[in-house]
Tab-separated table of N, CA and C in Angstrom:
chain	number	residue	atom	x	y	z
A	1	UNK	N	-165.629	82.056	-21.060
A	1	UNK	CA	-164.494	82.552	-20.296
A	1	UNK	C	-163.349	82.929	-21.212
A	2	UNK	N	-163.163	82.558	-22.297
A	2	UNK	CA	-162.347	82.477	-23.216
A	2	UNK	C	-162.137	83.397	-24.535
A	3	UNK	N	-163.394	84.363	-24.042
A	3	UNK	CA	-163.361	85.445	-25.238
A	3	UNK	C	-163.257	86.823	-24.311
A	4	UNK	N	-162.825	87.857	-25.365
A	4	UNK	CA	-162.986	89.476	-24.446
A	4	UNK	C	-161.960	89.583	-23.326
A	5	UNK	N	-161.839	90.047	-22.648
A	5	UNK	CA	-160.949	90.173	-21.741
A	5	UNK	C	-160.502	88.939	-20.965
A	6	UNK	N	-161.680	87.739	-20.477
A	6	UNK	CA	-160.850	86.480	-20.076
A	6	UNK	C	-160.107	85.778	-21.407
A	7	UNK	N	-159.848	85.994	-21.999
A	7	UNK	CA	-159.109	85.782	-23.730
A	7	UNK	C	-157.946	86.133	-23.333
A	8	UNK	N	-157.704	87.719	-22.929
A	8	UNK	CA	-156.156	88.168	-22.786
A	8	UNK	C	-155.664	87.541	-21.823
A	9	UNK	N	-156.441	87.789	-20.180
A	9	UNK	CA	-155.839	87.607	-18.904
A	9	UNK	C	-155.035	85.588	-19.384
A	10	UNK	N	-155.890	84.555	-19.939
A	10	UNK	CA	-155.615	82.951	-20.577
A	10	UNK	C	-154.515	83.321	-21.513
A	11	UNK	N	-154.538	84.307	-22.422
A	11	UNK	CA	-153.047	83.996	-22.969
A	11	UNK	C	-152.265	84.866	-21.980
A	12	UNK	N	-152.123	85.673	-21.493
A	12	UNK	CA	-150.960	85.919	-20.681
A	12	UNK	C	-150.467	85.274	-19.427
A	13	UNK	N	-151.685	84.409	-19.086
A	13	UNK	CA	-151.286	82.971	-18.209
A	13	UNK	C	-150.565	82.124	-19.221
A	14	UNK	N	-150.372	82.150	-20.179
A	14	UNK	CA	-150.108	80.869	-21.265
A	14	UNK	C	-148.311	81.505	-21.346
A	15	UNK	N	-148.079	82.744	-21.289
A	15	UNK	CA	-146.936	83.673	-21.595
A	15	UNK	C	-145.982	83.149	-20.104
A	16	UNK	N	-147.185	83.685	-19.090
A	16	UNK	CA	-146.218	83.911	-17.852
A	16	UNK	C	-145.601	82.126	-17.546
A	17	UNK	N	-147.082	81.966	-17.015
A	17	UNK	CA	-146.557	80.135	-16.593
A	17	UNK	C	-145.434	79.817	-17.797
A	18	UNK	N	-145.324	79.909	-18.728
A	18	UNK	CA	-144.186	79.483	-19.809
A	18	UNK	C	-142.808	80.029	-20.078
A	19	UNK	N	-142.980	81.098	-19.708
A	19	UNK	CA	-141.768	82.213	-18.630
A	19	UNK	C	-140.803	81.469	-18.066
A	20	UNK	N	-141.758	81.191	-16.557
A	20	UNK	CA	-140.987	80.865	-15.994
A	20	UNK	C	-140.964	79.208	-15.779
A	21	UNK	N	-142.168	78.614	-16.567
A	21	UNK	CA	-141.655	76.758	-16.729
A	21	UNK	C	-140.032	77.146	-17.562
A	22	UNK	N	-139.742	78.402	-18.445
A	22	UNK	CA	-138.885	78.003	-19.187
A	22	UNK	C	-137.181	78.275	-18.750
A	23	UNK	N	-137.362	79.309	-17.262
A	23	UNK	CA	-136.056	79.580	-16.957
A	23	UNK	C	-136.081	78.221	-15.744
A	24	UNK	N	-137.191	77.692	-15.092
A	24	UNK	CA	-136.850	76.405	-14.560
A	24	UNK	C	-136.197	75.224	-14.864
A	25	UNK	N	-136.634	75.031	-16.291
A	25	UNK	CA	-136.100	74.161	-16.681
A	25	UNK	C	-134.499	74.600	-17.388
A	26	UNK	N	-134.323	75.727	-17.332
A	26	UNK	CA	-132.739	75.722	-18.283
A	26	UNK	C	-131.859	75.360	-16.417
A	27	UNK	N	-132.810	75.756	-15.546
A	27	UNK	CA	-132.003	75.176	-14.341
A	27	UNK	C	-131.800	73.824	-14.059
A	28	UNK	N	-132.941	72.714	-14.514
A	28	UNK	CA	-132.919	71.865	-14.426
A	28	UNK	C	-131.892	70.859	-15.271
A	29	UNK	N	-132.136	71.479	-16.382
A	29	UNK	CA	-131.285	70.659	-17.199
A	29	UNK	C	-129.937	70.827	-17.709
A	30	UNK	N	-129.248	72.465	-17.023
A	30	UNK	CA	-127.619	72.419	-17.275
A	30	UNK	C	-127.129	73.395	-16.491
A	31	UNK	N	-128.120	74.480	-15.686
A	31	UNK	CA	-127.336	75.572	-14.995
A	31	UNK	C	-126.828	74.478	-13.255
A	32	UNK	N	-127.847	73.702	-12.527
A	32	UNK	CA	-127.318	73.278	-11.677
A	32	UNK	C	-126.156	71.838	-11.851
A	33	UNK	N	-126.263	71.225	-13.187
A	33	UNK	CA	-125.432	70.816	-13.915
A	33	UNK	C	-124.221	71.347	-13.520
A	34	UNK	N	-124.174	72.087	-14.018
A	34	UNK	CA	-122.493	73.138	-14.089
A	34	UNK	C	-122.153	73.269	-13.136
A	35	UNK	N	-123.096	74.099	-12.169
A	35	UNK	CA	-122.694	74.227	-10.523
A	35	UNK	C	-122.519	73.174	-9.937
A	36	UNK	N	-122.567	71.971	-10.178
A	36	UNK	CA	-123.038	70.817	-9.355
A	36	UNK	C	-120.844	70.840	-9.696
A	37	UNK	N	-120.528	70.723	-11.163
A	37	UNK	CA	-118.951	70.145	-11.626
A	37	UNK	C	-118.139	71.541	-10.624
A	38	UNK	N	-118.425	72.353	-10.621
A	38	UNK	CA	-117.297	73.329	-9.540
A	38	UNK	C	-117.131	72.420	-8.534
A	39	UNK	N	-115.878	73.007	-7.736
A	39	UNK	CA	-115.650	72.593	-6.481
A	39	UNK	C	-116.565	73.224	-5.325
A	40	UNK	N	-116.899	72.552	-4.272
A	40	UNK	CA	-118.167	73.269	-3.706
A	40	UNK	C	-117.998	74.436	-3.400
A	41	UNK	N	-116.839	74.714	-2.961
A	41	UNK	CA	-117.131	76.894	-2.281
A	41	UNK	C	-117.119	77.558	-3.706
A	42	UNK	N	-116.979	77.294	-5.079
A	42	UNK	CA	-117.101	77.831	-6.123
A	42	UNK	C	-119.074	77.556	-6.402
A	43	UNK	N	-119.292	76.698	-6.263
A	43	UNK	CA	-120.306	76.140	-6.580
A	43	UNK	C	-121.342	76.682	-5.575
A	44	UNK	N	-120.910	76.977	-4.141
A	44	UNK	CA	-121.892	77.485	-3.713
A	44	UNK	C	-122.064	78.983	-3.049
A	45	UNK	N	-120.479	80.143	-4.046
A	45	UNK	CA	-120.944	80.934	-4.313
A	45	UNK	C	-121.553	81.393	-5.336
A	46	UNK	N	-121.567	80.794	-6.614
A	46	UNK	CA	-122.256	80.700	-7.604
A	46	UNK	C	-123.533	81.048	-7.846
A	47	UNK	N	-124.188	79.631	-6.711
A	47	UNK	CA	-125.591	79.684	-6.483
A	47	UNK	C	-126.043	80.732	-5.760
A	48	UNK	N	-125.173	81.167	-4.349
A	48	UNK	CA	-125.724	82.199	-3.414
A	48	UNK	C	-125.647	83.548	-4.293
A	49	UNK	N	-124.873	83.864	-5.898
A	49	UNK	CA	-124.827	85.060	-6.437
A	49	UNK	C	-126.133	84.739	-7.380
A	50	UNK	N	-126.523	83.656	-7.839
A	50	UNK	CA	-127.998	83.247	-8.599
A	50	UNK	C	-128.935	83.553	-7.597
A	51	UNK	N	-129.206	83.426	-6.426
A	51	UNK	CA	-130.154	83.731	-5.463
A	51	UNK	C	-130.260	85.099	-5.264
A	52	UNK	N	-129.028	85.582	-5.023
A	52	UNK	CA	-129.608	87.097	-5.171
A	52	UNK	C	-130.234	87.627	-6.247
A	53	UNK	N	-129.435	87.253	-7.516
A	53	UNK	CA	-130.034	87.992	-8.655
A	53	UNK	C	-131.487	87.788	-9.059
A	54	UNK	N	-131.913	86.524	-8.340
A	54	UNK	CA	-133.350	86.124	-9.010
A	54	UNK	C	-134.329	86.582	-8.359
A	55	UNK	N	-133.774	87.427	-7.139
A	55	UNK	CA	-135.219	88.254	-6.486
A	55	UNK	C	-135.509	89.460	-6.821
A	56	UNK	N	-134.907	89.913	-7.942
A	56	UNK	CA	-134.483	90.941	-8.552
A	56	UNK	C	-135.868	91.484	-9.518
A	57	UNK	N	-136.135	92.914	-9.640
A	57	UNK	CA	-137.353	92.969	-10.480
A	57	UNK	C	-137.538	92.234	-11.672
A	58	UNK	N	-137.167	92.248	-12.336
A	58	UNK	CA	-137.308	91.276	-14.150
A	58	UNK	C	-138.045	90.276	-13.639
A	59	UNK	N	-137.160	88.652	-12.679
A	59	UNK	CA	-137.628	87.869	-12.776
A	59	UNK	C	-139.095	87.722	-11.839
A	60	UNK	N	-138.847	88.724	-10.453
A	60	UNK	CA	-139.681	88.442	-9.549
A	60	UNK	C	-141.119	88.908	-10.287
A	61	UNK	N	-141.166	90.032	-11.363
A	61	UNK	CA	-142.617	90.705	-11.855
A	61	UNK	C	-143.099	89.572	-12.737
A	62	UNK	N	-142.542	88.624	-13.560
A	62	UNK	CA	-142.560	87.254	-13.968
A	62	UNK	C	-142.952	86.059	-12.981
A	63	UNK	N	-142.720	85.940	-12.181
A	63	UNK	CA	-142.697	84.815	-11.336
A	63	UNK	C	-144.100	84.841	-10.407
A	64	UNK	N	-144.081	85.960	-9.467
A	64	UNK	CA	-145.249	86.203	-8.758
A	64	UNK	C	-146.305	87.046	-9.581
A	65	UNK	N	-146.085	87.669	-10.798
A	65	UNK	CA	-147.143	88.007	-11.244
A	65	UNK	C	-148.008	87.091	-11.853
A	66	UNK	N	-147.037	85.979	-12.167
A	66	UNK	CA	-148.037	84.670	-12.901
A	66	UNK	C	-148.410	84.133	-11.550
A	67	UNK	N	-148.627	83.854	-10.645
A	67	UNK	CA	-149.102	84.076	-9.444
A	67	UNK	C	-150.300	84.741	-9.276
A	68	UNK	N	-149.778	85.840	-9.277
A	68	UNK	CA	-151.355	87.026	-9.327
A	68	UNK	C	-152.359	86.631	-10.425
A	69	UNK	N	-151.912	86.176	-11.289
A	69	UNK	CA	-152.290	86.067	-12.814
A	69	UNK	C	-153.413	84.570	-12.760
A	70	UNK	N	-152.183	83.746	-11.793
A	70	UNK	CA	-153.154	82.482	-12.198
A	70	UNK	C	-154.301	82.072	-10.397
A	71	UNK	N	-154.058	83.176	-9.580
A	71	UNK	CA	-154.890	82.916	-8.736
A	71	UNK	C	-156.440	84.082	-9.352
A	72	UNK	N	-156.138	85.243	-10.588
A	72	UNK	CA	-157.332	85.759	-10.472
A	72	UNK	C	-158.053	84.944	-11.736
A	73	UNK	N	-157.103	83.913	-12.621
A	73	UNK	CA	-158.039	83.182	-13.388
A	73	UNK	C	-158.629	82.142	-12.709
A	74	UNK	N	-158.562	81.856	-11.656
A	74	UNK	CA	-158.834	80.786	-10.853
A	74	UNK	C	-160.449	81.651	-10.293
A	75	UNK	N	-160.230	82.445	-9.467
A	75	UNK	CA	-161.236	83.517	-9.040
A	75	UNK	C	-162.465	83.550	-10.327
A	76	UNK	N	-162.096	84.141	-11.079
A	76	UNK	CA	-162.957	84.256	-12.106
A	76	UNK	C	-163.639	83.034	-12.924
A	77	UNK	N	-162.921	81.787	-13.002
A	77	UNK	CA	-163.317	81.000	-13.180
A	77	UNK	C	-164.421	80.375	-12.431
A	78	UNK	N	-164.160	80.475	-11.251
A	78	UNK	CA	-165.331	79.880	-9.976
A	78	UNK	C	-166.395	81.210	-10.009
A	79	UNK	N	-166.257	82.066	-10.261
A	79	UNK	CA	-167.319	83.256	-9.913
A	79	UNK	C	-167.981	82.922	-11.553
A	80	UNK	N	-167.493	82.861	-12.371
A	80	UNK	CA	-168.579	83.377	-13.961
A	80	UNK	C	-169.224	81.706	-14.359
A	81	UNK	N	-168.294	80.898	-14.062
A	81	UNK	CA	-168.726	79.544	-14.268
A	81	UNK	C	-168.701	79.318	-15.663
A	82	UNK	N	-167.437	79.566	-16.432
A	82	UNK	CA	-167.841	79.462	-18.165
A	82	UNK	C	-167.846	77.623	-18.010
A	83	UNK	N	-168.595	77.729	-19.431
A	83	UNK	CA	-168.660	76.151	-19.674
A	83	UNK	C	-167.606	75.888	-20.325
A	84	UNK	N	-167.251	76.524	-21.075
A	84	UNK	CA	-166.231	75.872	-21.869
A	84	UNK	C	-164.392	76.231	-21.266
A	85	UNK	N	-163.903	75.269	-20.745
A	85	UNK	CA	-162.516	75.489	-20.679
A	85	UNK	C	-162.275	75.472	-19.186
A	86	UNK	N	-163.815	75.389	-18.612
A	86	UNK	CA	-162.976	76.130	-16.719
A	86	UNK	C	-162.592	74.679	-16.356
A	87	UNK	N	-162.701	73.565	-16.616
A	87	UNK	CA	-162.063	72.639	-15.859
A	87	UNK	C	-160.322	73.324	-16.138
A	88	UNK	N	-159.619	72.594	-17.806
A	88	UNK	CA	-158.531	73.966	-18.108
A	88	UNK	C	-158.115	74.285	-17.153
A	89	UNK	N	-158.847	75.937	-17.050
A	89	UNK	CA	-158.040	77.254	-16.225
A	89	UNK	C	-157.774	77.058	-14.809
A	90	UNK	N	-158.914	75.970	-14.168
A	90	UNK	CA	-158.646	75.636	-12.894
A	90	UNK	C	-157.598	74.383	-13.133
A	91	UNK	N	-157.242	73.567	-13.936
A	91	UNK	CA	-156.136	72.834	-13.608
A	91	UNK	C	-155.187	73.753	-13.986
A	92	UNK	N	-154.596	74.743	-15.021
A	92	UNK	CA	-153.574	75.460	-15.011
A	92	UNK	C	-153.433	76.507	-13.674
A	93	UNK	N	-154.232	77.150	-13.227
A	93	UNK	CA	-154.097	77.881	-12.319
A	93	UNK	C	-153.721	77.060	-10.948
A	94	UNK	N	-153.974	75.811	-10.707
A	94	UNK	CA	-153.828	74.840	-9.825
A	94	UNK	C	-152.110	74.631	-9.682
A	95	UNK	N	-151.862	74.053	-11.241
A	95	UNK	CA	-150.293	73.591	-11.439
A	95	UNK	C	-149.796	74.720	-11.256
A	96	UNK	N	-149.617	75.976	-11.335
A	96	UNK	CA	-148.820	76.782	-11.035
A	96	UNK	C	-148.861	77.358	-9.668
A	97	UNK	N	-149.720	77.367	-8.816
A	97	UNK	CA	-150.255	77.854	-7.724
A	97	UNK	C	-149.185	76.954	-6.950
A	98	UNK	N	-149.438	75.575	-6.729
A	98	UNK	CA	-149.308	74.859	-6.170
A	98	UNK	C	-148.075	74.303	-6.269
A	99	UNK	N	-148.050	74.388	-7.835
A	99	UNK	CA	-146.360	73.019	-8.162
A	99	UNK	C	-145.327	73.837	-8.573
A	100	UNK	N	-145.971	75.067	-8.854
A	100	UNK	CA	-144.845	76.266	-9.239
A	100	UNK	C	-144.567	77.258	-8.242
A	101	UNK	N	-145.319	78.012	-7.948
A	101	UNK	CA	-145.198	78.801	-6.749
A	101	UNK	C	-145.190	78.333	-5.441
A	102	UNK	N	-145.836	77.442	-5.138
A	102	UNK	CA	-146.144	76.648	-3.909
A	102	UNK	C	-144.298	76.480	-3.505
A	103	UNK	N	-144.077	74.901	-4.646
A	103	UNK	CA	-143.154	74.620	-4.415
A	103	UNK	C	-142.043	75.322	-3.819
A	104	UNK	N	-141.836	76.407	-4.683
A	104	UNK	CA	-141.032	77.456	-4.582
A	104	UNK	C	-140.463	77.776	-2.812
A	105	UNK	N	-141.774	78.003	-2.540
A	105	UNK	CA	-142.053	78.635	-0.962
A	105	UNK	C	-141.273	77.430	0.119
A	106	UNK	N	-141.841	76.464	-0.368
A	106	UNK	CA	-142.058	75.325	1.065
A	106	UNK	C	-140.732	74.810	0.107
A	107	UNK	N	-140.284	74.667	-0.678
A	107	UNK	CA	-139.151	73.208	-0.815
A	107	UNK	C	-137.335	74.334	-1.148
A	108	UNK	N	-137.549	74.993	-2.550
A	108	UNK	CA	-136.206	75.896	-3.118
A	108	UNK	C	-136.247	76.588	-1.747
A	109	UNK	N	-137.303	77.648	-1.340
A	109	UNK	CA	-136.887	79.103	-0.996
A	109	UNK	C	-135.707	78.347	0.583
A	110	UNK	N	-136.193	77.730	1.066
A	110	UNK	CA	-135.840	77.082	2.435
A	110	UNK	C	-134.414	77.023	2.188
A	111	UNK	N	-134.292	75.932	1.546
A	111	UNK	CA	-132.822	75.571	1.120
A	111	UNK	C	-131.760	76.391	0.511
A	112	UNK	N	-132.473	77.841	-0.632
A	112	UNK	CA	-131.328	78.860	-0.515
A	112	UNK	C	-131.237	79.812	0.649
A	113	UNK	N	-132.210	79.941	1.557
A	113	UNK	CA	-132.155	80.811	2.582
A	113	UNK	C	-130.949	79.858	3.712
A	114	UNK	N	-130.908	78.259	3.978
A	114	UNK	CA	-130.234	77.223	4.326
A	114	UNK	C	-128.110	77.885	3.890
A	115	UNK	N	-128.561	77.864	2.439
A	115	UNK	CA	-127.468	77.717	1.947
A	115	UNK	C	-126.838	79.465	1.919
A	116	UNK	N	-127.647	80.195	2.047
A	116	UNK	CA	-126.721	81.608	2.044
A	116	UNK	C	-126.769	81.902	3.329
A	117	UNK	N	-126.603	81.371	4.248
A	117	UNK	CA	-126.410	81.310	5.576
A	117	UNK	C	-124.987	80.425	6.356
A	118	UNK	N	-124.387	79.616	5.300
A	118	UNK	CA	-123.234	79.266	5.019
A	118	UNK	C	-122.051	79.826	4.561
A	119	UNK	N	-121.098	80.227	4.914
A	119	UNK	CA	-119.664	80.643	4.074
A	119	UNK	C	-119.239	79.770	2.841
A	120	UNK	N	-119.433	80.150	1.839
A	120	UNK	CA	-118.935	79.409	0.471
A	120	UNK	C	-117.648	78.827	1.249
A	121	UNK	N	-116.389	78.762	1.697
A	121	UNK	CA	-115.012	77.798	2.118
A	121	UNK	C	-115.264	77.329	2.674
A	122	UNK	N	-116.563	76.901	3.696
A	122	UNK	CA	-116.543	76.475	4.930
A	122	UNK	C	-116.676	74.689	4.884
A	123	UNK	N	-116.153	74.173	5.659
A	123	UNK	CA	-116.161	73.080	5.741
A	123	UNK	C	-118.061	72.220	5.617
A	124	UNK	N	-118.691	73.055	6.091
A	124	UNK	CA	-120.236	73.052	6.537
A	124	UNK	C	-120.692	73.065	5.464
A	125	UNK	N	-120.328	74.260	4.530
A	125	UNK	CA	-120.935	74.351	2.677
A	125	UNK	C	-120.352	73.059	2.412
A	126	UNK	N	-119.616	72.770	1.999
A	126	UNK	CA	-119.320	71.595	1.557
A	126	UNK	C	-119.988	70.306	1.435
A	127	UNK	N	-120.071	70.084	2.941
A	127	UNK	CA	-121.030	69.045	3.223
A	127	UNK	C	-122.652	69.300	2.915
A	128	UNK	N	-122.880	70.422	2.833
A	128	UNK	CA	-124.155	70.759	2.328
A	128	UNK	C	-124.375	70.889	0.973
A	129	UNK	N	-123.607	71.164	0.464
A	129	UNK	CA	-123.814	71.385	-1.473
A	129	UNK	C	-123.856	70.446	-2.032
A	130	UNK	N	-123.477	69.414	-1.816
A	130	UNK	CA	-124.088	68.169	-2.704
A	130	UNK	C	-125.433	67.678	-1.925
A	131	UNK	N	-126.137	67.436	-1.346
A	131	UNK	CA	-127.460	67.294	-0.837
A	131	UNK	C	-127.992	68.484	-1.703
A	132	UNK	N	-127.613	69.743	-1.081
A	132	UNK	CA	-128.271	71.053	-1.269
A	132	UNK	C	-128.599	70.645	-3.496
A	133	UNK	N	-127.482	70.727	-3.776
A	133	UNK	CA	-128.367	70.735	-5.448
A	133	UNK	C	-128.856	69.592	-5.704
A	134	UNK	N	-128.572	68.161	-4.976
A	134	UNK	CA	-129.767	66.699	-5.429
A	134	UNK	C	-131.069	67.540	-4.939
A	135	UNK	N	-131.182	67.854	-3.995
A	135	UNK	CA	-132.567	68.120	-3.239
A	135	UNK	C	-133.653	68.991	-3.999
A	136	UNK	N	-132.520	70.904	-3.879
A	136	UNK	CA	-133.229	71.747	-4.820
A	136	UNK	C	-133.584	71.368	-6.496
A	137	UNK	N	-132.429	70.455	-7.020
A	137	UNK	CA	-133.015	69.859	-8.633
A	137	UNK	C	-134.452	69.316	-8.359
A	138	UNK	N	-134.285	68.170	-7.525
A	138	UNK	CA	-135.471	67.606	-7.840
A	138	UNK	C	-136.588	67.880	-7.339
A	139	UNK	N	-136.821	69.059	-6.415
A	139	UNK	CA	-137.935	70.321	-6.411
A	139	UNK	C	-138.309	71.271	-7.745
A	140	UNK	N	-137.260	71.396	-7.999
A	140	UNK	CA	-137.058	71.968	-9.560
A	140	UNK	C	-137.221	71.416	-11.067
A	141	UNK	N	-137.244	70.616	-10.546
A	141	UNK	CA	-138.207	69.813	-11.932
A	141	UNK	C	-139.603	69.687	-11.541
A	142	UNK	N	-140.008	69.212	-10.542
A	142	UNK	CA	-141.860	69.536	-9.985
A	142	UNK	C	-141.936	70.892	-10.646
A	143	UNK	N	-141.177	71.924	-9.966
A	143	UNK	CA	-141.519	73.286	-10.498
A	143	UNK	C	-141.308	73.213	-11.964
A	144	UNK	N	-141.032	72.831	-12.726
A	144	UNK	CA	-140.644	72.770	-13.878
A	144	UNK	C	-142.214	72.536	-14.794
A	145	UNK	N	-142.327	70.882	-14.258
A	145	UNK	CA	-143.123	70.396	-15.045
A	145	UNK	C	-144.460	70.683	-14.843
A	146	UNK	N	-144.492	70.900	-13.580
A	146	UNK	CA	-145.914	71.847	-12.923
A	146	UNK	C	-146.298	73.029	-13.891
A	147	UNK	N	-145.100	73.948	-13.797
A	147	UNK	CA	-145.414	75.280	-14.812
A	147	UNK	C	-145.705	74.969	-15.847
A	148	UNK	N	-144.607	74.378	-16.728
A	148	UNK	CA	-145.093	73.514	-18.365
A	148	UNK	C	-146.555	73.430	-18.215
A	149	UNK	N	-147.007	72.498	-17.440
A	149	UNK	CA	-148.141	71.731	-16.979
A	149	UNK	C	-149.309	72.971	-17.314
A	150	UNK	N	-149.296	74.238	-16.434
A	150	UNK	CA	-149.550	75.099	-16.583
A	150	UNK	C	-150.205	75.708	-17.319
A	151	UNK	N	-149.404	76.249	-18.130
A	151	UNK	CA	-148.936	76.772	-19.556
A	151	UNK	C	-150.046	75.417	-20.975
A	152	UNK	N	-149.616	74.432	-20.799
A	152	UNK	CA	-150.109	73.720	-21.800
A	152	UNK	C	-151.895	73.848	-21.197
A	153	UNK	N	-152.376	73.659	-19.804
A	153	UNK	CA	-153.602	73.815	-19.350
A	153	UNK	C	-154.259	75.410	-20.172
A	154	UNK	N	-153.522	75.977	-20.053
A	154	UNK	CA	-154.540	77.180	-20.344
A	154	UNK	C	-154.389	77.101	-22.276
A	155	UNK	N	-153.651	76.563	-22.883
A	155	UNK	CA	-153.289	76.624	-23.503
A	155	UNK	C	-154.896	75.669	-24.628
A	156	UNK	N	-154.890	74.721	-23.967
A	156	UNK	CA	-155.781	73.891	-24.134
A	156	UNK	C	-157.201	74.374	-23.626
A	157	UNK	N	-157.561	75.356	-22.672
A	157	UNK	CA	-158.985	76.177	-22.541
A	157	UNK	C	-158.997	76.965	-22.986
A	158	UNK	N	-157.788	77.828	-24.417
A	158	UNK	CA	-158.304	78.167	-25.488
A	158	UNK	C	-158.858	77.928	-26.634
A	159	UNK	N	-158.476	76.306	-26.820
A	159	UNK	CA	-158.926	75.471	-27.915
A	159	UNK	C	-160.242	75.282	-27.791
């Protein structure tokens, strides 16, 4: 599975999942940081101007293409049956499917769709923005370490 063309599609799973394990984690560890020290209607227009920007082509052809990327190494893995590495590609394609993209869907997407449905002054944001970034962080580190997770899986069914 690991030579010829399943060779490229495994390192560019190794690229993408590491992509975006790597803009997760600069969220994890100082961008919701920062937003968290604003006062909340600063803090949660901040975030509602980060939400827009991140559905934006750059990140979204990054994000869901490792998506596309790690559901057709998954595919191919179960159809060719290599011996060497498919446990690997099916746990990397798993962690990102599931702990990266998954997450995404069912835990973040909810809560910024939640939160840009709020007026940044409003008495309501307020009370919601501190829940709102404990909650989305610690979805965001699953997504984090899932992708890492990822990334090091395929990384290791090249070895």
């Amino acid at each position: 599975m690991t030579d010829g063309p399943y060779f490229v599609l495994t390192v560019l799973g190794v690229l993408g999942t590491g992509l975006v394990a790597g803009a997760f984690c600069a969220f994890s560890t100082f961008v919701m940081r920062g937003l968290a020290a604003l006062p909340p209607a600063q803090g949660v227009a901040a975030m509602r101007s980060v939400n827009v920007a991140a559905v934006r082509a750059p990140f979204m052809l990054v994000f869901l293409g490792s998506a596309l990327l790690c559901a057709t190494i998954a595919v191919v893995t179960l159809v060719t049956g290599p011996d060497e590495g498919a446990a690997w590609l099916l746990a990397g394609s798993a962690l990102y499917l599931f702990g990266g993209f998954g997450v995404t869907v069912v835990a973040n997407v909810p809560r910024n769709n939640a939160l840009a449905g709020l007026g940044p002054g409003t008495a309501e944001a307020a009370a919601y923005w501190t829940a709102y970034v404990r909650e989305w962080t610690r979805w965001n580190h699953v997504r984090t370490v899932a992708s890492a997770g990822a990334a090091v899986a395929y990384v290791l069914a090249l070895a």
